[in-house]
Amino acid sequence: QQPVQSPQAVILREGEDAVINCSSSKALYSVHWYRQKHGEAPVFLMILLKGGEQKGHEKISASFNEKKQQSSLYLTASQLSYSGTYFCGTDPSNTGKLIFGQGTTLQVKP
Amino acid sequence: NAGVMQNPRHLVRRRGQEARLRCSPMKGHSHVYWYRQLPEEGLKFMVYLQKENIIDESGMPKERFSAEFPKEGPSILRIQQVVRGDSAAYFCASSQGQGNTEAFFGQGTRLTVV
């Protein structure tokens, strides 16, 4: 039931791009993306809804393939501040109860 | 516009004591979700509440754990007779509606059982 994220970890240089994937075995109403830095709270990045609507930060882009129950988060021209662990949360019941993936650790180096 | 407020930020309890964790949702939010995060692991859903109602407690351990969200005041997550395995970060999140709205997290309460 827990979505699977890939890759588990990625190291980038500033300015490089990355894609983080999230795959679920269940039909989904929405996918939510968060970034968490060590010892801090998860920070909301984006929500992707069934039907194509998206809400989130202007500089973050993502996709949601409803048929395949997959979502991807696109990080372009990465900055040092992008470092952290990225979690996708899936909502199969449309209640807002999120089932989170195991996380993808991103490290951006100068 | 204050965000989700949790207190205390850090809590130390001896085995067998009770722990009470508080969460005040963002203004205008009536949906509260509690998650637990063990060190170096992901977030695990515990319970979903609306004012005076528990909507989904499928992630709550059957014993020692309870949650409430009264008409007035913060949501409370209560852990009775704590054990070392309860040591974790407990986060609450709030939202305006159900699954089609974004949820925002509080800073968490880091519980240490000694």
PDB file of N, CA and C in Angstrom, chain B residues 34-105:
ATOM      1  N   TRP B  34      -2.646  13.250  12.456  1.00  0.00           N
ATOM      2  CA  TRP B  34      -1.434  12.987  13.234  1.00  0.00           C
ATOM      3  C   TRP B  34      -0.598  11.916  12.530  1.00  0.00           C
ATOM      4  N   TYR B  35       0.727  12.157  12.482  1.00  0.00           N
ATOM      5  CA  TYR B  35       1.668  11.217  11.885  1.00  0.00           C
ATOM      6  C   TYR B  35       2.814  10.973  12.859  1.00  0.00           C
ATOM      7  N   ARG B  36       3.388   9.807  12.768  1.00  0.00           N
ATOM      8  CA  ARG B  36       4.567   9.484  13.589  1.00  0.00           C
ATOM      9  C   ARG B  36       5.744   9.217  12.656  1.00  0.00           C
ATOM     10  N   GLN B  37       6.910   9.696  13.060  1.00  0.00           N
ATOM     11  CA  GLN B  37       8.117   9.484  12.269  1.00  0.00           C
ATOM     12  C   GLN B  37       9.219   8.968  13.175  1.00  0.00           C
ATOM     13  N   LEU B  38       9.624   7.737  12.915  1.00  0.00           N
ATOM     14  CA  LEU B  38      10.770   7.174  13.630  1.00  0.00           C
ATOM     15  C   LEU B  38      12.053   7.702  13.008  1.00  0.00           C
ATOM     16  N   PRO B  39      13.160   7.701  13.751  1.00  0.00           N
ATOM     17  CA  PRO B  39      14.420   8.244  13.222  1.00  0.00           C
ATOM     18  C   PRO B  39      14.780   7.622  11.878  1.00  0.00           C
ATOM     19  N   GLU B  40      15.130   8.468  10.937  1.00  0.00           N
ATOM     20  CA  GLU B  40      15.560   8.047   9.601  1.00  0.00           C
ATOM     21  C   GLU B  40      14.495   7.263   8.832  1.00  0.00           C
ATOM     22  N   GLU B  41      13.229   7.441   9.197  1.00  0.00           N
ATOM     23  CA  GLU B  41      12.152   6.762   8.475  1.00  0.00           C
ATOM     24  C   GLU B  41      11.129   7.767   7.961  1.00  0.00           C
ATOM     25  N   GLY B  42      10.140   7.250   7.251  1.00  0.00           N
ATOM     26  CA  GLY B  42       9.096   8.107   6.696  1.00  0.00           C
ATOM     27  C   GLY B  42       7.999   8.379   7.695  1.00  0.00           C
ATOM     28  N   LEU B  43       6.996   9.085   7.230  1.00  0.00           N
ATOM     29  CA  LEU B  43       5.852   9.474   8.061  1.00  0.00           C
ATOM     30  C   LEU B  43       4.768   8.402   7.980  1.00  0.00           C
ATOM     31  N   LYS B  44       4.275   7.999   9.159  1.00  0.00           N
ATOM     32  CA  LYS B  44       3.230   6.979   9.209  1.00  0.00           C
ATOM     33  C   LYS B  44       1.950   7.602   9.762  1.00  0.00           C
ATOM     34  N   PHE B  45       0.865   7.459   9.029  1.00  0.00           N
ATOM     35  CA  PHE B  45      -0.420   7.992   9.452  1.00  0.00           C
ATOM     36  C   PHE B  45      -0.880   7.327  10.744  1.00  0.00           C
ATOM     37  N   MET B  46      -1.437   8.139  11.636  1.00  0.00           N
ATOM     38  CA  MET B  46      -1.990   7.590  12.874  1.00  0.00           C
ATOM     39  C   MET B  46      -3.510   7.788  12.935  1.00  0.00           C
ATOM     40  N   VAL B  47      -3.949   9.058  12.854  1.00  0.00           N
ATOM     41  CA  VAL B  47      -5.362   9.333  13.079  1.00  0.00           C
ATOM     42  C   VAL B  47      -5.763  10.615  12.375  1.00  0.00           C
ATOM     43  N   TYR B  48      -7.051  10.644  11.957  1.00  0.00           N
ATOM     44  CA  TYR B  48      -7.623  11.808  11.281  1.00  0.00           C
ATOM     45  C   TYR B  48      -8.843  12.248  12.078  1.00  0.00           C
ATOM     46  N   LEU B  49      -8.881  13.516  12.434  1.00  0.00           N
ATOM     47  CA  LEU B  49      -9.986  14.032  13.244  1.00  0.00           C
ATOM     48  C   LEU B  49     -10.562  15.312  12.641  1.00  0.00           C
ATOM     49  N   GLN B  50     -11.853  15.485  12.860  1.00  0.00           N
ATOM     50  CA  GLN B  50     -12.496  16.779  12.677  1.00  0.00           C
ATOM     51  C   GLN B  50     -13.025  17.178  14.044  1.00  0.00           C
ATOM     52  N   LYS B  51     -13.516  18.375  14.158  1.00  0.00           N
ATOM     53  CA  LYS B  51     -13.982  18.858  15.461  1.00  0.00           C
ATOM     54  C   LYS B  51     -14.938  17.832  16.104  1.00  0.00           C
ATOM     55  N   GLU B  52     -14.557  17.373  17.275  1.00  0.00           N
ATOM     56  CA  GLU B  52     -15.346  16.463  18.103  1.00  0.00           C
ATOM     57  C   GLU B  52     -15.545  15.076  17.490  1.00  0.00           C
ATOM     58  N   ASN B  53     -14.908  14.786  16.381  1.00  0.00           N
ATOM     59  CA  ASN B  53     -15.088  13.479  15.751  1.00  0.00           C
ATOM     60  C   ASN B  53     -13.763  12.847  15.333  1.00  0.00           C
ATOM     61  N   ILE B  54     -13.635  11.553  15.578  1.00  0.00           N
ATOM     62  CA  ILE B  54     -12.533  10.784  15.026  1.00  0.00           C
ATOM     63  C   ILE B  54     -13.043  10.162  13.730  1.00  0.00           C
ATOM     64  N   ILE B  55     -12.390  10.522  12.618  1.00  0.00           N
ATOM     65  CA  ILE B  55     -12.859  10.051  11.320  1.00  0.00           C
ATOM     66  C   ILE B  55     -12.195   8.737  10.943  1.00  0.00           C
ATOM     67  N   ASP B  56     -10.897   8.644  11.201  1.00  0.00           N
ATOM     68  CA  ASP B  56     -10.139   7.449  10.813  1.00  0.00           C
ATOM     69  C   ASP B  56      -9.004   7.272  11.806  1.00  0.00           C
ATOM     70  N   GLU B  57      -9.030   6.184  12.544  1.00  0.00           N
ATOM     71  CA  GLU B  57      -7.951   5.911  13.506  1.00  0.00           C
ATOM     72  C   GLU B  57      -7.256   4.607  13.178  1.00  0.00           C
ATOM     73  N   SER B  58      -7.236   4.275  11.906  1.00  0.00           N
ATOM     74  CA  SER B  58      -6.695   2.980  11.478  1.00  0.00           C
ATOM     75  C   SER B  58      -5.195   2.844  11.727  1.00  0.00           C
ATOM     76  N   GLY B  59      -4.490   3.951  11.915  1.00  0.00           N
ATOM     77  CA  GLY B  59      -3.056   3.895  12.151  1.00  0.00           C
ATOM     78  C   GLY B  59      -2.662   3.959  13.612  1.00  0.00           C
ATOM     79  N   MET B  60      -3.625   4.021  14.466  1.00  0.00           N
ATOM     80  CA  MET B  60      -3.347   4.136  15.904  1.00  0.00           C
ATOM     81  C   MET B  60      -3.137   2.755  16.503  1.00  0.00           C
ATOM     82  N   PRO B  61      -2.109   2.576  17.332  1.00  0.00           N
ATOM     83  CA  PRO B  61      -1.990   1.319  18.083  1.00  0.00           C
ATOM     84  C   PRO B  61      -3.254   1.113  18.916  1.00  0.00           C
ATOM     85  N   LYS B  62      -3.601  -0.161  19.100  1.00  0.00           N
ATOM     86  CA  LYS B  62      -4.885  -0.483  19.748  1.00  0.00           C
ATOM     87  C   LYS B  62      -4.912  -0.088  21.213  1.00  0.00           C
ATOM     88  N   GLU B  63      -3.750  -0.114  21.831  1.00  0.00           N
ATOM     89  CA  GLU B  63      -3.702   0.179  23.269  1.00  0.00           C
ATOM     90  C   GLU B  63      -2.825   1.394  23.522  1.00  0.00           C
ATOM     91  N   ARG B  64      -3.104   2.074  24.572  1.00  0.00           N
ATOM     92  CA  ARG B  64      -2.314   3.177  25.161  1.00  0.00           C
ATOM     93  C   ARG B  64      -2.420   4.499  24.406  1.00  0.00           C
ATOM     94  N   PHE B  65      -2.832   4.478  23.147  1.00  0.00           N
ATOM     95  CA  PHE B  65      -2.886   5.702  22.341  1.00  0.00           C
ATOM     96  C   PHE B  65      -4.334   6.164  22.182  1.00  0.00           C
ATOM     97  N   SER B  66      -4.545   7.468  22.300  1.00  0.00           N
ATOM     98  CA  SER B  66      -5.868   8.030  22.049  1.00  0.00           C
ATOM     99  C   SER B  66      -5.693   9.446  21.521  1.00  0.00           C
ATOM    100  N   ALA B  67      -6.725   9.925  20.841  1.00  0.00           N
ATOM    101  CA  ALA B  67      -6.673  11.273  20.290  1.00  0.00           C
ATOM    102  C   ALA B  67      -8.042  11.909  20.394  1.00  0.00           C
ATOM    103  N   GLU B  68      -8.022  13.238  20.488  1.00  0.00           N
ATOM    104  CA  GLU B  68      -9.272  13.972  20.520  1.00  0.00           C
ATOM    105  C   GLU B  68      -9.078  15.334  19.890  1.00  0.00           C
ATOM    106  N   PHE B  69     -10.179  15.916  19.456  1.00  0.00           N
ATOM    107  CA  PHE B  69     -10.163  17.266  18.893  1.00  0.00           C
ATOM    108  C   PHE B  69     -11.454  17.916  19.376  1.00  0.00           C
ATOM    109  N   PRO B  70     -11.410  18.518  20.564  1.00  0.00           N
ATOM    110  CA  PRO B  70     -12.644  19.051  21.153  1.00  0.00           C
ATOM    111  C   PRO B  70     -13.156  20.286  20.407  1.00  0.00           C
ATOM    112  N   LYS B  71     -14.371  20.633  20.746  1.00  0.00           N
ATOM    113  CA  LYS B  71     -15.002  21.803  20.122  1.00  0.00           C
ATOM    114  C   LYS B  71     -14.170  23.057  20.343  1.00  0.00           C
ATOM    115  N   GLU B  72     -13.658  23.190  21.541  1.00  0.00           N
ATOM    116  CA  GLU B  72     -12.785  24.314  21.864  1.00  0.00           C
ATOM    117  C   GLU B  72     -11.408  23.779  22.231  1.00  0.00           C
ATOM    118  N   GLY B  73     -10.368  24.408  21.722  1.00  0.00           N
ATOM    119  CA  GLY B  73      -9.021  24.018  22.124  1.00  0.00           C
ATOM    120  C   GLY B  73      -8.326  23.150  21.096  1.00  0.00           C
ATOM    121  N   PRO B  74      -7.075  22.797  21.394  1.00  0.00           N
ATOM    122  CA  PRO B  74      -6.263  22.064  20.422  1.00  0.00           C
ATOM    123  C   PRO B  74      -6.636  20.584  20.349  1.00  0.00           C
ATOM    124  N   SER B  75      -6.120  19.937  19.336  1.00  0.00           N
ATOM    125  CA  SER B  75      -6.199  18.483  19.267  1.00  0.00           C
ATOM    126  C   SER B  75      -5.135  17.917  20.204  1.00  0.00           C
ATOM    127  N   ILE B  76      -5.452  16.821  20.849  1.00  0.00           N
ATOM    128  CA  ILE B  76      -4.539  16.192  21.802  1.00  0.00           C
ATOM    129  C   ILE B  76      -4.276  14.753  21.363  1.00  0.00           C
ATOM    130  N   LEU B  77      -3.002  14.395  21.330  1.00  0.00           N
ATOM    131  CA  LEU B  77      -2.613  12.985  21.165  1.00  0.00           C
ATOM    132  C   LEU B  77      -2.060  12.537  22.508  1.00  0.00           C
ATOM    133  N   ARG B  78      -2.654  11.500  23.050  1.00  0.00           N
ATOM    134  CA  ARG B  78      -2.297  11.053  24.397  1.00  0.00           C
ATOM    135  C   ARG B  78      -1.721   9.648  24.332  1.00  0.00           C
ATOM    136  N   ILE B  79      -0.574   9.485  24.958  1.00  0.00           N
ATOM    137  CA  ILE B  79       0.063   8.164  25.017  1.00  0.00           C
ATOM    138  C   ILE B  79       0.210   7.806  26.487  1.00  0.00           C
ATOM    139  N   GLN B  80      -0.464   6.753  26.890  1.00  0.00           N
ATOM    140  CA  GLN B  80      -0.380   6.306  28.286  1.00  0.00           C
ATOM    141  C   GLN B  80       0.717   5.254  28.429  1.00  0.00           C
ATOM    142  N   GLN B  81       1.290   5.218  29.631  1.00  0.00           N
ATOM    143  CA  GLN B  81       2.288   4.189  29.976  1.00  0.00           C
ATOM    144  C   GLN B  81       3.331   4.046  28.868  1.00  0.00           C
ATOM    145  N   VAL B  82       4.020   5.124  28.577  1.00  0.00           N
ATOM    146  CA  VAL B  82       4.960   5.138  27.449  1.00  0.00           C
ATOM    147  C   VAL B  82       6.051   4.090  27.618  1.00  0.00           C
ATOM    148  N   VAL B  83       6.494   3.572  26.465  1.00  0.00           N
ATOM    149  CA  VAL B  83       7.607   2.625  26.409  1.00  0.00           C
ATOM    150  C   VAL B  83       8.666   3.213  25.483  1.00  0.00           C
ATOM    151  N   ARG B  84       9.880   2.633  25.533  1.00  0.00           N
ATOM    152  CA  ARG B  84      10.991   3.176  24.738  1.00  0.00           C
ATOM    153  C   ARG B  84      10.645   3.234  23.251  1.00  0.00           C
ATOM    154  N   GLY B  85       9.870   2.267  22.773  1.00  0.00           N
ATOM    155  CA  GLY B  85       9.516   2.224  21.357  1.00  0.00           C
ATOM    156  C   GLY B  85       8.611   3.358  20.914  1.00  0.00           C
ATOM    157  N   ASP B  86       8.063   4.122  21.870  1.00  0.00           N
ATOM    158  CA  ASP B  86       7.227   5.270  21.516  1.00  0.00           C
ATOM    159  C   ASP B  86       8.068   6.494  21.170  1.00  0.00           C
ATOM    160  N   SER B  87       9.358   6.420  21.422  1.00  0.00           N
ATOM    161  CA  SER B  87      10.244   7.548  21.112  1.00  0.00           C
ATOM    162  C   SER B  87      10.216   7.803  19.604  1.00  0.00           C
ATOM    163  N   ALA B  88       9.857   8.997  19.236  1.00  0.00           N
ATOM    164  CA  ALA B  88       9.692   9.352  17.821  1.00  0.00           C
ATOM    165  C   ALA B  88       9.353  10.830  17.727  1.00  0.00           C
ATOM    166  N   ALA B  89       9.276  11.319  16.488  1.00  0.00           N
ATOM    167  CA  ALA B  89       8.731  12.657  16.260  1.00  0.00           C
ATOM    168  C   ALA B  89       7.272  12.500  15.856  1.00  0.00           C
ATOM    169  N   TYR B  90       6.421  13.270  16.498  1.00  0.00           N
ATOM    170  CA  TYR B  90       4.990  13.217  16.212  1.00  0.00           C
ATOM    171  C   TYR B  90       4.602  14.546  15.565  1.00  0.00           C
ATOM    172  N   PHE B  91       4.092  14.443  14.343  1.00  0.00           N
ATOM    173  CA  PHE B  91       3.698  15.635  13.592  1.00  0.00           C
ATOM    174  C   PHE B  91       2.184  15.666  13.441  1.00  0.00           C
ATOM    175  N   CYS B  92       1.639  16.849  13.505  1.00  0.00           N
ATOM    176  CA  CYS B  92       0.257  16.989  13.081  1.00  0.00           C
ATOM    177  C   CYS B  92       0.207  17.905  11.870  1.00  0.00           C
ATOM    178  N   ALA B  93      -0.787  17.679  11.043  1.00  0.00           N
ATOM    179  CA  ALA B  93      -1.029  18.492   9.862  1.00  0.00           C
ATOM    180  C   ALA B  93      -2.489  18.915   9.878  1.00  0.00           C
ATOM    181  N   SER B  94      -2.763  20.070   9.278  1.00  0.00           N
ATOM    182  CA  SER B  94      -4.154  20.514   9.195  1.00  0.00           C
ATOM    183  C   SER B  94      -4.485  20.952   7.777  1.00  0.00           C
ATOM    184  N   SER B  95      -5.763  20.870   7.446  1.00  0.00           N
ATOM    185  CA  SER B  95      -6.218  21.303   6.130  1.00  0.00           C
ATOM    186  C   SER B  95      -7.624  21.865   6.249  1.00  0.00           C
ATOM    187  N   GLN B  96      -8.029  22.567   5.184  1.00  0.00           N
ATOM    188  CA  GLN B  96      -9.378  23.156   5.166  1.00  0.00           C
ATOM    189  C   GLN B  96     -10.429  22.119   4.835  1.00  0.00           C
ATOM    190  N   GLY B  97     -10.035  21.149   4.013  1.00  0.00           N
ATOM    191  CA  GLY B  97     -11.015  20.174   3.558  1.00  0.00           C
ATOM    192  C   GLY B  97     -10.405  18.798   3.526  1.00  0.00           C
ATOM    193  N   GLN B  98     -10.919  17.993   2.684  1.00  0.00           N
ATOM    194  CA  GLN B  98     -10.454  16.618   2.648  1.00  0.00           C
ATOM    195  C   GLN B  98      -9.308  16.472   1.641  1.00  0.00           C
ATOM    196  N   GLY B  99      -9.387  15.438   0.803  1.00  0.00           N
ATOM    197  CA  GLY B  99      -8.204  15.099   0.030  1.00  0.00           C
ATOM    198  C   GLY B  99      -7.806  16.068  -1.056  1.00  0.00           C
ATOM    199  N   ASN B 100      -8.677  16.947  -1.436  1.00  0.00           N
ATOM    200  CA  ASN B 100      -8.336  17.816  -2.557  1.00  0.00           C
ATOM    201  C   ASN B 100      -7.763  19.154  -2.123  1.00  0.00           C
ATOM    202  N   THR B 101      -7.335  19.241  -0.891  1.00  0.00           N
ATOM    203  CA  THR B 101      -6.719  20.468  -0.400  1.00  0.00           C
ATOM    204  C   THR B 101      -5.383  20.155   0.233  1.00  0.00           C
ATOM    205  N   GLU B 102      -4.494  21.152   0.201  1.00  0.00           N
ATOM    206  CA  GLU B 102      -3.169  20.940   0.746  1.00  0.00           C
ATOM    207  C   GLU B 102      -3.217  20.924   2.272  1.00  0.00           C
ATOM    208  N   ALA B 103      -2.344  20.126   2.854  1.00  0.00           N
ATOM    209  CA  ALA B 103      -2.210  20.040   4.304  1.00  0.00           C
ATOM    210  C   ALA B 103      -0.858  20.606   4.717  1.00  0.00           C
ATOM    211  N   PHE B 104      -0.848  21.318   5.830  1.00  0.00           N
ATOM    212  CA  PHE B 104       0.382  21.941   6.328  1.00  0.00           C
ATOM    213  C   PHE B 104       0.745  21.328   7.674  1.00  0.00           C
ATOM    214  N   PHE B 105       2.045  21.093   7.837  1.00  0.00           N
ATOM    215  CA  PHE B 105       2.530  20.416   9.034  1.00  0.00           C
ATOM    216  C   PHE B 105       3.016  21.403  10.091  1.00  0.00           C
TER     217      PHE B 105
END
